[in-house]
Amino acid sequence: MTNPQPYESVSLTPDLNTVKGFEVNGVKDGVRYSGDCPRCGHPWEKVVPDEVVVMALEAERPESEDEGIHVVQCNCTHPHPDRPDGITVGCGAYWGLRVRNAAKGNENEERVG
């Protein structure tokens, strides 16, 4: 990207095709979600530990008891103009990621939150 987007804290609702492009990989004691930021197009990732999923499920009571919603914030390492002092990564975009708890016998799945 020649002219990177300026930093802006903005909530997004990625379309289904974008969400389907996110990668889901099991890691020790959790799940790694990654993909290209729907706003700036740079790579991001988030690791959700199994324990966090279970705790979130108990606290949030989402649509079903084996799902949880996690906020993903762009954490790309590319420079974005106007990034506030003290913030070293990201373009400011964030979105919800609904995940299923594999510990309850379901596959991990990402959907628009």
mmCIF file of C-alpha atoms in Angstrom:
data_model
loop_
_atom_site.group_PDB
_atom_site.id
_atom_site.type_symbol
_atom_site.label_atom_id
_atom_site.label_comp_id
_atom_site.label_asym_id
_atom_site.label_seq_id
_atom_site.Cartn_x
_atom_site.Cartn_y
_atom_site.Cartn_z
ATOM 1 C CA MET A 1 0.000 0.000 0.000
ATOM 2 C CA THR A 2 1.650 3.259 -1.106
ATOM 3 C CA ASN A 3 -0.437 5.641 0.992
ATOM 4 C CA PRO A 4 -1.421 3.844 4.196
ATOM 5 C CA GLN A 5 -4.717 4.777 5.771
ATOM 6 C CA PRO A 6 -4.454 7.112 8.744
ATOM 7 C CA TYR A 7 -5.082 5.612 12.170
ATOM 8 C CA GLU A 8 -8.747 5.829 13.172
ATOM 9 C CA SER A 9 -10.564 3.961 15.938
ATOM 10 C CA VAL A 10 -13.481 2.483 14.009
ATOM 11 C CA SER A 11 -15.799 -0.486 14.573
ATOM 12 C CA LEU A 12 -16.247 -2.709 11.520
ATOM 13 C CA THR A 13 -18.640 -5.448 10.502
ATOM 14 C CA PRO A 14 -16.656 -7.529 8.018
ATOM 15 C CA ASP A 15 -18.661 -9.181 5.252
ATOM 16 C CA LEU A 16 -19.001 -12.954 5.209
ATOM 17 C CA ASN A 17 -16.416 -13.436 2.426
ATOM 18 C CA THR A 18 -13.827 -11.541 4.486
ATOM 19 C CA VAL A 19 -14.585 -13.635 7.562
ATOM 20 C CA LYS A 20 -14.338 -16.862 5.564
ATOM 21 C CA GLY A 21 -10.823 -15.770 4.546
ATOM 22 C CA PHE A 22 -9.639 -15.643 8.172
ATOM 23 C CA GLU A 23 -7.396 -18.545 9.185
ATOM 24 C CA VAL A 24 -8.078 -20.676 12.251
ATOM 25 C CA ASN A 25 -5.245 -22.773 13.692
ATOM 26 C CA GLY A 26 -5.011 -24.725 16.909
ATOM 27 C CA VAL A 27 -2.093 -23.743 19.112
ATOM 28 C CA LYS A 28 -1.047 -24.996 22.519
ATOM 29 C CA ASP A 29 -3.984 -24.338 24.893
ATOM 30 C CA GLY A 30 -5.943 -22.186 22.438
ATOM 31 C CA VAL A 31 -6.803 -21.094 18.929
ATOM 32 C CA ARG A 32 -4.976 -18.621 16.663
ATOM 33 C CA TYR A 33 -7.154 -16.473 14.397
ATOM 34 C CA SER A 34 -5.490 -14.438 11.638
ATOM 35 C CA GLY A 35 -6.109 -12.746 8.323
ATOM 36 C CA ASP A 36 -5.947 -9.436 6.523
ATOM 37 C CA CYS A 37 -7.486 -6.444 8.285
ATOM 38 C CA PRO A 38 -10.790 -5.541 6.593
ATOM 39 C CA ARG A 39 -9.823 -1.848 6.793
ATOM 40 C CA CYS A 40 -6.128 -1.557 5.944
ATOM 41 C CA GLY A 41 -5.491 -4.970 4.376
ATOM 42 C CA HIS A 42 -2.435 -5.716 6.535
ATOM 43 C CA PRO A 43 -2.041 -9.017 8.427
ATOM 44 C CA TRP A 44 -3.361 -9.319 12.014
ATOM 45 C CA GLU A 45 -3.649 -12.198 14.485
ATOM 46 C CA LYS A 46 -5.238 -13.008 17.814
ATOM 47 C CA VAL A 47 -4.703 -16.039 20.031
ATOM 48 C CA VAL A 48 -7.700 -16.957 22.177
ATOM 49 C CA PRO A 49 -6.683 -19.276 25.045
ATOM 50 C CA ASP A 50 -9.174 -22.058 25.832
ATOM 51 C CA GLU A 51 -9.566 -20.771 29.396
ATOM 52 C CA VAL A 52 -10.541 -17.303 28.152
ATOM 53 C CA VAL A 53 -13.208 -18.807 25.905
ATOM 54 C CA VAL A 54 -14.737 -20.742 28.797
ATOM 55 C CA MET A 55 -14.662 -17.718 31.134
ATOM 56 C CA ALA A 56 -16.198 -15.484 28.453
ATOM 57 C CA LEU A 57 -18.946 -18.017 27.863
ATOM 58 C CA GLU A 58 -19.880 -18.040 31.526
ATOM 59 C CA ALA A 59 -19.879 -14.236 31.770
ATOM 60 C CA GLU A 60 -21.467 -13.255 28.443
ATOM 61 C CA ARG A 61 -24.196 -15.839 27.917
ATOM 62 C CA PRO A 62 -24.167 -15.498 24.118
ATOM 63 C CA GLU A 63 -26.741 -17.031 21.770
ATOM 64 C CA SER A 64 -25.693 -20.539 22.737
ATOM 65 C CA GLU A 65 -23.676 -21.704 25.702
ATOM 66 C CA ASP A 66 -20.803 -22.974 23.563
ATOM 67 C CA GLU A 67 -20.125 -19.669 21.770
ATOM 68 C CA GLY A 68 -18.300 -16.498 22.748
ATOM 69 C CA ILE A 69 -17.657 -13.140 21.108
ATOM 70 C CA HIS A 70 -14.128 -11.761 21.133
ATOM 71 C CA VAL A 71 -13.078 -8.316 20.024
ATOM 72 C CA VAL A 72 -10.303 -8.355 17.442
ATOM 73 C CA GLN A 73 -8.309 -5.186 16.927
ATOM 74 C CA CYS A 74 -6.005 -4.701 13.963
ATOM 75 C CA ASN A 75 -2.509 -5.268 15.283
ATOM 76 C CA CYS A 76 -0.616 -4.957 12.012
ATOM 77 C CA THR A 77 2.923 -3.676 12.231
ATOM 78 C CA HIS A 78 2.690 -1.325 9.248
ATOM 79 C CA PRO A 79 2.937 2.413 9.898
ATOM 80 C CA HIS A 80 -0.312 4.392 9.893
ATOM 81 C CA PRO A 81 -0.219 8.201 10.014
ATOM 82 C CA ASP A 82 -1.853 9.851 13.049
ATOM 83 C CA ARG A 83 -1.352 6.764 15.260
ATOM 84 C CA PRO A 84 -1.533 8.105 18.834
ATOM 85 C CA ASP A 85 1.579 8.171 21.009
ATOM 86 C CA GLY A 86 1.907 4.959 22.985
ATOM 87 C CA ILE A 87 0.098 2.843 20.389
ATOM 88 C CA THR A 88 2.660 0.933 18.371
ATOM 89 C CA VAL A 89 0.531 -1.334 16.152
ATOM 90 C CA GLY A 90 -2.669 -1.333 14.127
ATOM 91 C CA CYS A 91 -4.775 1.000 12.018
ATOM 92 C CA GLY A 92 -7.438 1.438 14.732
ATOM 93 C CA ALA A 93 -10.035 -0.925 13.265
ATOM 94 C CA TYR A 94 -11.771 -3.478 15.499
ATOM 95 C CA TRP A 95 -14.553 -6.023 15.026
ATOM 96 C CA GLY A 96 -16.307 -8.900 16.783
ATOM 97 C CA LEU A 97 -15.381 -12.514 16.185
ATOM 98 C CA ARG A 98 -17.848 -15.176 17.335
ATOM 99 C CA VAL A 99 -16.098 -18.431 18.213
ATOM 100 C CA ARG A 100 -17.276 -21.831 19.343
ATOM 101 C CA ASN A 101 -15.549 -23.545 22.241
ATOM 102 C CA ALA A 102 -13.782 -26.681 20.969
ATOM 103 C CA ALA A 103 -13.664 -28.007 24.537
ATOM 104 C CA LYS A 104 -17.451 -28.450 24.378
ATOM 105 C CA GLY A 105 -17.159 -30.753 21.373
ATOM 106 C CA ASN A 106 -17.640 -28.212 18.571
ATOM 107 C CA GLU A 107 -15.208 -27.104 15.898
ATOM 108 C CA ASN A 108 -13.865 -23.580 16.203
ATOM 109 C CA GLU A 109 -15.671 -21.317 13.799
ATOM 110 C CA GLU A 110 -15.542 -17.660 12.970
ATOM 111 C CA ARG A 111 -18.560 -15.618 11.971
ATOM 112 C CA VAL A 112 -19.442 -11.955 11.851
ATOM 113 C CA GLY A 113 -20.234 -11.028 15.452
#
